[in-house]
């Protein structure tokens, strides 16, 4: 979860991906541990906002 967050926040801004230029990425909430209450499967969730325009 933290590696994905790092890639989004640090590596994605300024890149063109699939015809869209990523202008900025902002963290809404950092990854937190939220195991499934039934299966006890390990899960992490967090939120980021992507700001992009057509390239």
N, CA, C, O and CB atoms as a CASP TS submission, in Angstrom:
PFRMAT TS
TARGET T0000
AUTHOR 0000-0000-0000
METHOD Language model
MODEL 1
PARENT N/A
ATOM      1  N   UNK     1       0.823  -1.189   0.000  1.00  0.00           N
ATOM      2  CA  UNK     1       0.000   0.000   0.000  1.00  0.00           C
ATOM      3  C   UNK     1       0.871   1.260   0.000  1.00  0.00           C
ATOM      4  O   UNK     1       0.594   2.227  -0.709  1.00  0.00           O
ATOM      5  CB  UNK     1      -0.938  -0.006   1.208  1.00  0.00           C
ATOM      6  N   UNK     2       1.927   1.221   0.810  1.00  0.00           N
ATOM      7  CA  UNK     2       2.781   2.404   0.872  1.00  0.00           C
ATOM      8  C   UNK     2       3.622   2.576  -0.386  1.00  0.00           C
ATOM      9  O   UNK     2       3.919   3.708  -0.766  1.00  0.00           O
ATOM     10  CB  UNK     2       3.685   2.327   2.081  1.00  0.00           C
ATOM     11  N   UNK     3       4.014   1.494  -1.038  1.00  0.00           N
ATOM     12  CA  UNK     3       4.766   1.596  -2.301  1.00  0.00           C
ATOM     13  C   UNK     3       3.875   2.184  -3.396  1.00  0.00           C
ATOM     14  O   UNK     3       4.324   3.019  -4.181  1.00  0.00           O
ATOM     15  CB  UNK     3       5.306   0.202  -2.736  1.00  0.00           C
ATOM     16  N   UNK     4       2.628   1.753  -3.448  1.00  0.00           N
ATOM     17  CA  UNK     4       1.674   2.293  -4.424  1.00  0.00           C
ATOM     18  C   UNK     4       1.460   3.784  -4.166  1.00  0.00           C
ATOM     19  O   UNK     4       1.446   4.583  -5.103  1.00  0.00           O
ATOM     20  CB  UNK     4       0.319   1.529  -4.355  1.00  0.00           C
ATOM     21  N   UNK     5       1.295   4.154  -2.909  1.00  0.00           N
ATOM     22  CA  UNK     5       1.122   5.559  -2.527  1.00  0.00           C
ATOM     23  C   UNK     5       2.328   6.381  -2.963  1.00  0.00           C
ATOM     24  O   UNK     5       2.174   7.466  -3.524  1.00  0.00           O
ATOM     25  CB  UNK     5       0.912   5.688  -1.003  1.00  0.00           C
ATOM     26  N   UNK     6       3.527   5.866  -2.707  1.00  0.00           N
ATOM     27  CA  UNK     6       4.749   6.572  -3.084  1.00  0.00           C
ATOM     28  C   UNK     6       4.819   6.784  -4.595  1.00  0.00           C
ATOM     29  O   UNK     6       5.168   7.870  -5.058  1.00  0.00           O
ATOM     30  CB  UNK     6       5.980   5.799  -2.602  1.00  0.00           C
ATOM     31  N   UNK     7       4.489   5.750  -5.357  1.00  0.00           N
ATOM     32  CA  UNK     7       4.523   5.866  -6.819  1.00  0.00           C
ATOM     33  C   UNK     7       3.527   6.916  -7.302  1.00  0.00           C
ATOM     34  O   UNK     7       3.850   7.723  -8.174  1.00  0.00           O
ATOM     35  CB  UNK     7       4.219   4.507  -7.476  1.00  0.00           C
ATOM     36  N   UNK     8       2.329   6.909  -6.746  1.00  0.00           N
ATOM     37  CA  UNK     8       1.317   7.884  -7.160  1.00  0.00           C
ATOM     38  C   UNK     8       1.737   9.310  -6.818  1.00  0.00           C
ATOM     39  O   UNK     8       1.628  10.206  -7.655  1.00  0.00           O
ATOM     40  CB  UNK     8      -0.024   7.568  -6.499  1.00  0.00           C
ATOM     41  N   UNK     9       2.210   9.521  -5.614  1.00  0.00           N
ATOM     42  CA  UNK     9       2.532  10.873  -5.160  1.00  0.00           C
ATOM     43  C   UNK     9       3.835  11.414  -5.736  1.00  0.00           C
ATOM     44  O   UNK     9       3.939  12.610  -6.008  1.00  0.00           O
ATOM     45  CB  UNK     9       2.608  10.896  -3.665  1.00  0.00           C
ATOM     46  N   UNK    10       4.828  10.552  -5.927  1.00  0.00           N
ATOM     47  CA  UNK    10       6.155  11.035  -6.305  1.00  0.00           C
ATOM     48  C   UNK    10       6.521  10.800  -7.767  1.00  0.00           C
ATOM     49  O   UNK    10       7.305  11.564  -8.330  1.00  0.00           O
ATOM     50  CB  UNK    10       7.173  10.387  -5.445  1.00  0.00           C
ATOM     51  N   UNK    11       5.977   9.771  -8.387  1.00  0.00           N
ATOM     52  CA  UNK    11       6.403   9.411  -9.736  1.00  0.00           C
ATOM     53  C   UNK    11       5.397   9.788 -10.826  1.00  0.00           C
ATOM     54  O   UNK    11       5.790  10.001 -11.973  1.00  0.00           O
ATOM     55  CB  UNK    11       6.664   7.942  -9.796  1.00  0.00           C
ATOM     56  N   UNK    12       4.123   9.873 -10.492  1.00  0.00           N
ATOM     57  CA  UNK    12       3.091  10.106 -11.500  1.00  0.00           C
ATOM     58  C   UNK    12       2.944  11.563 -11.958  1.00  0.00           C
ATOM     59  O   UNK    12       2.716  11.790 -13.146  1.00  0.00           O
ATOM     60  CB  UNK    12       1.790   9.639 -10.968  1.00  0.00           C
ATOM     61  N   UNK    13       3.066  12.562 -11.069  1.00  0.00           N
ATOM     62  CA  UNK    13       2.892  13.948 -11.523  1.00  0.00           C
ATOM     63  C   UNK    13       3.849  14.311 -12.663  1.00  0.00           C
ATOM     64  O   UNK    13       5.045  14.028 -12.606  1.00  0.00           O
ATOM     65  CB  UNK    13       3.100  14.908 -10.355  1.00  0.00           C
ATOM     66  N   UNK    14       3.286  14.947 -13.703  1.00  0.00           N
ATOM     67  CA  UNK    14       4.083  15.358 -14.854  1.00  0.00           C
ATOM     68  C   UNK    14       4.158  14.328 -15.964  1.00  0.00           C
ATOM     69  O   UNK    14       4.670  14.629 -17.042  1.00  0.00           O
ATOM     70  CB  UNK    14       5.451  15.683 -14.411  1.00  0.00           C
ATOM     71  N   UNK    15       3.670  13.139 -15.733  1.00  0.00           N
ATOM     72  CA  UNK    15       3.715  12.092 -16.760  1.00  0.00           C
ATOM     73  C   UNK    15       2.455  12.115 -17.617  1.00  0.00           C
ATOM     74  O   UNK    15       1.398  12.579 -17.191  1.00  0.00           O
ATOM     75  CB  UNK    15       3.885  10.707 -16.111  1.00  0.00           C
ATOM     76  N   UNK    16       2.598  11.600 -18.838  1.00  0.00           N
ATOM     77  CA  UNK    16       1.454  11.405 -19.730  1.00  0.00           C
ATOM     78  C   UNK    16       1.151   9.917 -19.729  1.00  0.00           C
ATOM     79  O   UNK    16       2.009   9.094 -20.049  1.00  0.00           O
ATOM     80  CB  UNK    16       1.742  11.940 -21.195  1.00  0.00           C
ATOM     81  N   UNK    17      -0.078   9.583 -19.367  1.00  0.00           N
ATOM     82  CA  UNK    17      -0.494   8.183 -19.261  1.00  0.00           C
ATOM     83  C   UNK    17      -1.817   8.009 -19.991  1.00  0.00           C
ATOM     84  O   UNK    17      -2.806   8.656 -19.647  1.00  0.00           O
ATOM     85  CB  UNK    17      -0.621   7.740 -17.769  1.00  0.00           C
ATOM     86  N   UNK    18      -1.842   7.142 -20.994  1.00  0.00           N
ATOM     87  CA  UNK    18      -3.087   6.851 -21.701  1.00  0.00           C
ATOM     88  C   UNK    18      -3.771   8.079 -22.273  1.00  0.00           C
ATOM     89  O   UNK    18      -5.000   8.155 -22.268  1.00  0.00           O
ATOM     90  CB  UNK    18      -4.026   6.155 -20.787  1.00  0.00           C
ATOM     91  N   UNK    19      -3.010   9.037 -22.763  1.00  0.00           N
ATOM     92  CA  UNK    19      -3.605  10.225 -23.363  1.00  0.00           C
ATOM     93  C   UNK    19      -3.966  11.320 -22.380  1.00  0.00           C
ATOM     94  O   UNK    19      -4.576  12.317 -22.768  1.00  0.00           O
ATOM     95  CB  UNK    19      -4.812   9.841 -24.104  1.00  0.00           C
ATOM     96  N   UNK    20      -3.604  11.161 -21.114  1.00  0.00           N
ATOM     97  CA  UNK    20      -3.875  12.191 -20.110  1.00  0.00           C
ATOM     98  C   UNK    20      -2.574  12.611 -19.445  1.00  0.00           C
ATOM     99  O   UNK    20      -1.743  11.772 -19.096  1.00  0.00           O
ATOM    100  CB  UNK    20      -4.887  11.682 -19.053  1.00  0.00           C
ATOM    101  N   UNK    21      -2.403  13.923 -19.271  1.00  0.00           N
ATOM    102  CA  UNK    21      -1.232  14.425 -18.550  1.00  0.00           C
ATOM    103  C   UNK    21      -1.620  14.633 -17.090  1.00  0.00           C
ATOM    104  O   UNK    21      -2.564  15.361 -16.784  1.00  0.00           O
ATOM    105  CB  UNK    21      -0.698  15.757 -19.185  1.00  0.00           C
ATOM    106  N   UNK    22      -0.888  13.992 -16.204  1.00  0.00           N
ATOM    107  CA  UNK    22      -1.166  14.111 -14.773  1.00  0.00           C
ATOM    108  C   UNK    22      -0.507  15.393 -14.269  1.00  0.00           C
ATOM    109  O   UNK    22       0.717  15.520 -14.276  1.00  0.00           O
ATOM    110  CB  UNK    22      -0.646  12.855 -13.979  1.00  0.00           C
ATOM    111  N   UNK    23      -1.335  16.337 -13.833  1.00  0.00           N
ATOM    112  CA  UNK    23      -0.826  17.618 -13.351  1.00  0.00           C
ATOM    113  C   UNK    23      -0.362  17.532 -11.907  1.00  0.00           C
ATOM    114  O   UNK    23       0.687  18.074 -11.557  1.00  0.00           O
ATOM    115  CB  UNK    23      -1.891  18.689 -13.486  1.00  0.00           C
ATOM    116  N   UNK    24      -1.132  16.856 -11.069  1.00  0.00           N
ATOM    117  CA  UNK    24      -0.801  16.775  -9.648  1.00  0.00           C
ATOM    118  C   UNK    24      -1.512  15.582  -9.033  1.00  0.00           C
ATOM    119  O   UNK    24      -2.513  15.096  -9.560  1.00  0.00           O
ATOM    120  CB  UNK    24      -1.187  18.082  -8.909  1.00  0.00           C
ATOM    121  N   UNK    25      -0.980  15.120  -7.915  1.00  0.00           N
ATOM    122  CA  UNK    25      -1.584  14.047  -7.129  1.00  0.00           C
ATOM    123  C   UNK    25      -1.542  14.502  -5.678  1.00  0.00           C
ATOM    124  O   UNK    25      -0.506  14.954  -5.192  1.00  0.00           O
ATOM    125  CB  UNK    25      -0.835  12.662  -7.334  1.00  0.00           C
ATOM    126  N   UNK    26      -2.669  14.380  -4.989  1.00  0.00           N
ATOM    127  CA  UNK    26      -2.739  14.821  -3.594  1.00  0.00           C
ATOM    128  C   UNK    26      -3.270  13.696  -2.722  1.00  0.00           C
ATOM    129  O   UNK    26      -4.226  13.013  -3.092  1.00  0.00           O
ATOM    130  CB  UNK    26      -3.630  16.078  -3.455  1.00  0.00           C
ATOM    131  N   UNK    27      -2.656  13.506  -1.576  1.00  0.00           N
ATOM    132  CA  UNK    27      -3.107  12.467  -0.649  1.00  0.00           C
ATOM    133  C   UNK    27      -4.312  12.971   0.140  1.00  0.00           C
ATOM    134  O   UNK    27      -4.276  14.056   0.721  1.00  0.00           O
ATOM    135  CB  UNK    27      -1.963  12.048   0.313  1.00  0.00           C
ATOM    136  N   UNK    28      -5.377  12.173   0.156  1.00  0.00           N
ATOM    137  CA  UNK    28      -6.567  12.487   0.944  1.00  0.00           C
ATOM    138  C   UNK    28      -6.445  11.818   2.311  1.00  0.00           C
ATOM    139  O   UNK    28      -6.653  12.458   3.341  1.00  0.00           O
ATOM    140  CB  UNK    28      -7.866  12.023   0.212  1.00  0.00           C
ATOM    141  N   UNK    29      -6.108  10.532   2.316  1.00  0.00           N
ATOM    142  CA  UNK    29      -5.861   9.803   3.565  1.00  0.00           C
ATOM    143  C   UNK    29      -4.786   8.757   3.317  1.00  0.00           C
ATOM    144  O   UNK    29      -4.771   8.109   2.270  1.00  0.00           O
ATOM    145  CB  UNK    29      -7.169   9.135   4.103  1.00  0.00           C
ATOM    146  N   UNK    30      -3.892   8.595   4.276  1.00  0.00           N
ATOM    147  CA  UNK    30      -2.801   7.628   4.127  1.00  0.00           C
ATOM    148  C   UNK    30      -3.331   6.210   4.343  1.00  0.00           C
ATOM    149  O   UNK    30      -4.366   6.026   4.982  1.00  0.00           O
ATOM    150  CB  UNK    30      -1.650   7.937   5.125  1.00  0.00           C
ATOM    151  N   UNK    31      -2.625   5.206   3.812  1.00  0.00           N
ATOM    152  CA  UNK    31      -3.085   3.821   3.961  1.00  0.00           C
ATOM    153  C   UNK    31      -3.238   3.432   5.435  1.00  0.00           C
ATOM    154  O   UNK    31      -2.408   3.774   6.277  1.00  0.00           O
ATOM    155  CB  UNK    31      -2.107   2.863   3.268  1.00  0.00           C
ATOM    156  N   UNK    32      -4.311   2.716   5.715  1.00  0.00           N
ATOM    157  CA  UNK    32      -4.554   2.221   7.074  1.00  0.00           C
ATOM    158  C   UNK    32      -5.010   0.773   6.991  1.00  0.00           C
ATOM    159  O   UNK    32      -5.613   0.354   6.003  1.00  0.00           O
ATOM    160  CB  UNK    32      -5.616   3.097   7.818  1.00  0.00           C
ATOM    161  N   UNK    33      -4.723   0.036   8.012  1.00  0.00           N
ATOM    162  CA  UNK    33      -5.044  -1.390   8.062  1.00  0.00           C
ATOM    163  C   UNK    33      -6.513  -1.570   8.400  1.00  0.00           C
ATOM    164  O   UNK    33      -6.991  -1.060   9.413  1.00  0.00           O
ATOM    165  CB  UNK    33      -4.157  -2.123   9.095  1.00  0.00           C
ATOM    166  N   UNK    34      -7.231  -2.299   7.547  1.00  0.00           N
ATOM    167  CA  UNK    34      -8.655  -2.566   7.752  1.00  0.00           C
ATOM    168  C   UNK    34      -8.951  -4.015   7.389  1.00  0.00           C
ATOM    169  O   UNK    34      -9.411  -4.282   6.279  1.00  0.00           O
ATOM    170  CB  UNK    34      -9.533  -1.598   6.907  1.00  0.00           C
ATOM    171  N   UNK    35      -8.698  -4.962   8.295  1.00  0.00           N
ATOM    172  CA  UNK    35      -8.958  -6.363   7.962  1.00  0.00           C
ATOM    173  C   UNK    35     -10.456  -6.612   7.768  1.00  0.00           C
ATOM    174  O   UNK    35     -11.291  -5.994   8.429  1.00  0.00           O
ATOM    175  CB  UNK    35      -8.406  -7.287   9.063  1.00  0.00           C
ATOM    176  N   UNK    36     -10.779  -7.522   6.853  1.00  0.00           N
ATOM    177  CA  UNK    36     -12.172  -7.902   6.618  1.00  0.00           C
ATOM    178  C   UNK    36     -12.713  -8.571   7.878  1.00  0.00           C
ATOM    179  O   UNK    36     -12.074  -9.476   8.415  1.00  0.00           O
ATOM    180  CB  UNK    36     -12.300  -8.852   5.380  1.00  0.00           C
ATOM    181  N   UNK    37     -13.872  -8.146   8.354  1.00  0.00           N
ATOM    182  CA  UNK    37     -14.418  -8.668   9.613  1.00  0.00           C
ATOM    183  C   UNK    37     -14.867 -10.119   9.517  1.00  0.00           C
ATOM    184  O   UNK    37     -14.907 -10.815  10.531  1.00  0.00           O
ATOM    185  CB  UNK    37     -15.579  -7.819  10.056  1.00  0.00           C
ATOM    186  N   UNK    38     -15.205 -10.589   8.320  1.00  0.00           N
ATOM    187  CA  UNK    38     -15.659 -11.971   8.157  1.00  0.00           C
ATOM    188  C   UNK    38     -14.501 -12.916   7.878  1.00  0.00           C
ATOM    189  O   UNK    38     -14.323 -13.907   8.586  1.00  0.00           O
ATOM    190  CB  UNK    38     -16.678 -12.061   7.032  1.00  0.00           C
ATOM    191  N   UNK    39     -13.722 -12.618   6.861  1.00  0.00           N
ATOM    192  CA  UNK    39     -12.647 -13.528   6.450  1.00  0.00           C
ATOM    193  C   UNK    39     -11.319 -13.219   7.135  1.00  0.00           C
ATOM    194  O   UNK    39     -10.394 -14.030   7.078  1.00  0.00           O
ATOM    195  CB  UNK    39     -12.466 -13.464   4.949  1.00  0.00           C
ATOM    196  N   UNK    40     -11.213 -12.072   7.775  1.00  0.00           N
ATOM    197  CA  UNK    40      -9.967 -11.602   8.398  1.00  0.00           C
ATOM    198  C   UNK    40      -8.851 -11.412   7.371  1.00  0.00           C
ATOM    199  O   UNK    40      -7.672 -11.388   7.723  1.00  0.00           O
ATOM    200  CB  UNK    40      -9.512 -12.588   9.474  1.00  0.00           C
ATOM    201  N   UNK    41      -9.238 -11.277   6.085  1.00  0.00           N
ATOM    202  CA  UNK    41      -8.265 -11.016   5.032  1.00  0.00           C
ATOM    203  C   UNK    41      -7.615  -9.655   5.283  1.00  0.00           C
ATOM    204  O   UNK    41      -8.289  -8.690   5.643  1.00  0.00           O
ATOM    205  CB  UNK    41      -8.937 -11.063   3.626  1.00  0.00           C
ATOM    206  N   UNK    42      -6.301  -9.590   5.088  1.00  0.00           N
ATOM    207  CA  UNK    42      -5.570  -8.347   5.306  1.00  0.00           C
ATOM    208  C   UNK    42      -5.896  -7.353   4.196  1.00  0.00           C
ATOM    209  O   UNK    42      -5.848  -7.699   3.015  1.00  0.00           O
ATOM    210  CB  UNK    42      -4.049  -8.609   5.371  1.00  0.00           C
ATOM    211  N   UNK    43      -6.223  -6.130   4.571  1.00  0.00           N
ATOM    212  CA  UNK    43      -6.550  -5.106   3.593  1.00  0.00           C
ATOM    213  C   UNK    43      -6.074  -3.749   4.104  1.00  0.00           C
ATOM    214  O   UNK    43      -6.203  -3.429   5.285  1.00  0.00           O
ATOM    215  CB  UNK    43      -8.072  -5.084   3.305  1.00  0.00           C
ATOM    216  N   UNK    44      -5.528  -2.970   3.192  1.00  0.00           N
ATOM    217  CA  UNK    44      -5.130  -1.601   3.497  1.00  0.00           C
ATOM    218  C   UNK    44      -5.880  -0.693   2.537  1.00  0.00           C
ATOM    219  O   UNK    44      -6.025  -1.016   1.358  1.00  0.00           O
ATOM    220  CB  UNK    44      -3.571  -1.403   3.379  1.00  0.00           C
ATOM    221  N   UNK    45      -6.352   0.431   3.031  1.00  0.00           N
ATOM    222  CA  UNK    45      -7.041   1.365   2.141  1.00  0.00           C
ATOM    223  C   UNK    45      -6.569   2.787   2.424  1.00  0.00           C
ATOM    224  O   UNK    45      -6.223   3.141   3.551  1.00  0.00           O
ATOM    225  CB  UNK    45      -8.579   1.259   2.312  1.00  0.00           C
ATOM    226  N   UNK    46      -6.566   3.575   1.376  1.00  0.00           N
ATOM    227  CA  UNK    46      -6.199   4.979   1.454  1.00  0.00           C
ATOM    228  C   UNK    46      -6.788   5.681   0.242  1.00  0.00           C
ATOM    229  O   UNK    46      -7.311   5.028  -0.661  1.00  0.00           O
ATOM    230  CB  UNK    46      -4.650   5.164   1.521  1.00  0.00           C
ATOM    231  N   UNK    47      -6.709   6.991   0.216  1.00  0.00           N
ATOM    232  CA  UNK    47      -7.289   7.745  -0.893  1.00  0.00           C
ATOM    233  C   UNK    47      -6.300   8.777  -1.423  1.00  0.00           C
ATOM    234  O   UNK    47      -5.569   9.413  -0.664  1.00  0.00           O
ATOM    235  CB  UNK    47      -8.587   8.435  -0.452  1.00  0.00           C
ATOM    236  N   UNK    48      -6.296   8.925  -2.741  1.00  0.00           N
ATOM    237  CA  UNK    48      -5.534   9.988  -3.400  1.00  0.00           C
ATOM    238  C   UNK    48      -6.434  10.637  -4.440  1.00  0.00           C
ATOM    239  O   UNK    48      -7.360  10.010  -4.954  1.00  0.00           O
ATOM    240  CB  UNK    48      -4.220   9.432  -4.059  1.00  0.00           C
ATOM    241  N   UNK    49      -6.157  11.887  -4.740  1.00  0.00           N
ATOM    242  CA  UNK    49      -6.880  12.609  -5.790  1.00  0.00           C
ATOM    243  C   UNK    49      -5.904  12.868  -6.929  1.00  0.00           C
ATOM    244  O   UNK    49      -4.782  13.323  -6.705  1.00  0.00           O
ATOM    245  CB  UNK    49      -7.497  13.955  -5.251  1.00  0.00           C
ATOM    246  N   UNK    50      -6.338  12.575  -8.159  1.00  0.00           N
ATOM    247  CA  UNK    50      -5.530  12.810  -9.355  1.00  0.00           C
ATOM    248  C   UNK    50      -6.114  13.994 -10.114  1.00  0.00           C
ATOM    249  O   UNK    50      -7.325  14.067 -10.324  1.00  0.00           O
ATOM    250  CB  UNK    50      -5.475  11.539 -10.261  1.00  0.00           C
ATOM    251  N   UNK    51      -5.258  14.914 -10.522  1.00  0.00           N
ATOM    252  CA  UNK    51      -5.667  16.063 -11.316  1.00  0.00           C
ATOM    253  C   UNK    51      -4.993  15.926 -12.670  1.00  0.00           C
ATOM    254  O   UNK    51      -3.765  15.946 -12.762  1.00  0.00           O
ATOM    255  CB  UNK    51      -5.293  17.423 -10.617  1.00  0.00           C
ATOM    256  N   UNK    52      -5.802  15.784 -13.738  1.00  0.00           N
ATOM    257  CA  UNK    52      -5.224  15.544 -15.058  1.00  0.00           C
ATOM    258  C   UNK    52      -6.014  16.261 -16.142  1.00  0.00           C
ATOM    259  O   UNK    52      -7.158  16.668 -15.936  1.00  0.00           O
ATOM    260  CB  UNK    52      -5.172  14.045 -15.353  1.00  0.00           C
ATOM    261  N   UNK    53      -5.372  16.409 -17.314  1.00  0.00           N
ATOM    262  CA  UNK    53      -5.993  16.999 -18.498  1.00  0.00           C
ATOM    263  C   UNK    53      -5.655  16.122 -19.693  1.00  0.00           C
ATOM    264  O   UNK    53      -4.700  15.346 -19.651  1.00  0.00           O
ATOM    265  CB  UNK    53      -5.513  18.473 -18.726  1.00  0.00           C
ATOM    266  N   UNK    54      -6.444  16.246 -20.764  1.00  0.00           N
ATOM    267  CA  UNK    54      -6.146  15.501 -21.993  1.00  0.00           C
ATOM    268  C   UNK    54      -4.829  16.011 -22.565  1.00  0.00           C
ATOM    269  O   UNK    54      -4.591  17.217 -22.640  1.00  0.00           O
ATOM    270  CB  UNK    54      -7.303  15.645 -23.042  1.00  0.00           C
ATOM    271  N   UNK    55      -3.985  15.073 -22.964  1.00  0.00           N
ATOM    272  CA  UNK    55      -2.655  15.455 -23.482  1.00  0.00           C
ATOM    273  C   UNK    55      -2.717  15.758 -24.960  1.00  0.00           C
ATOM    274  O   UNK    55      -1.699  16.095 -25.564  1.00  0.00           O
ATOM    275  CB  UNK    55      -1.628  14.345 -23.225  1.00  0.00           C
TER
END
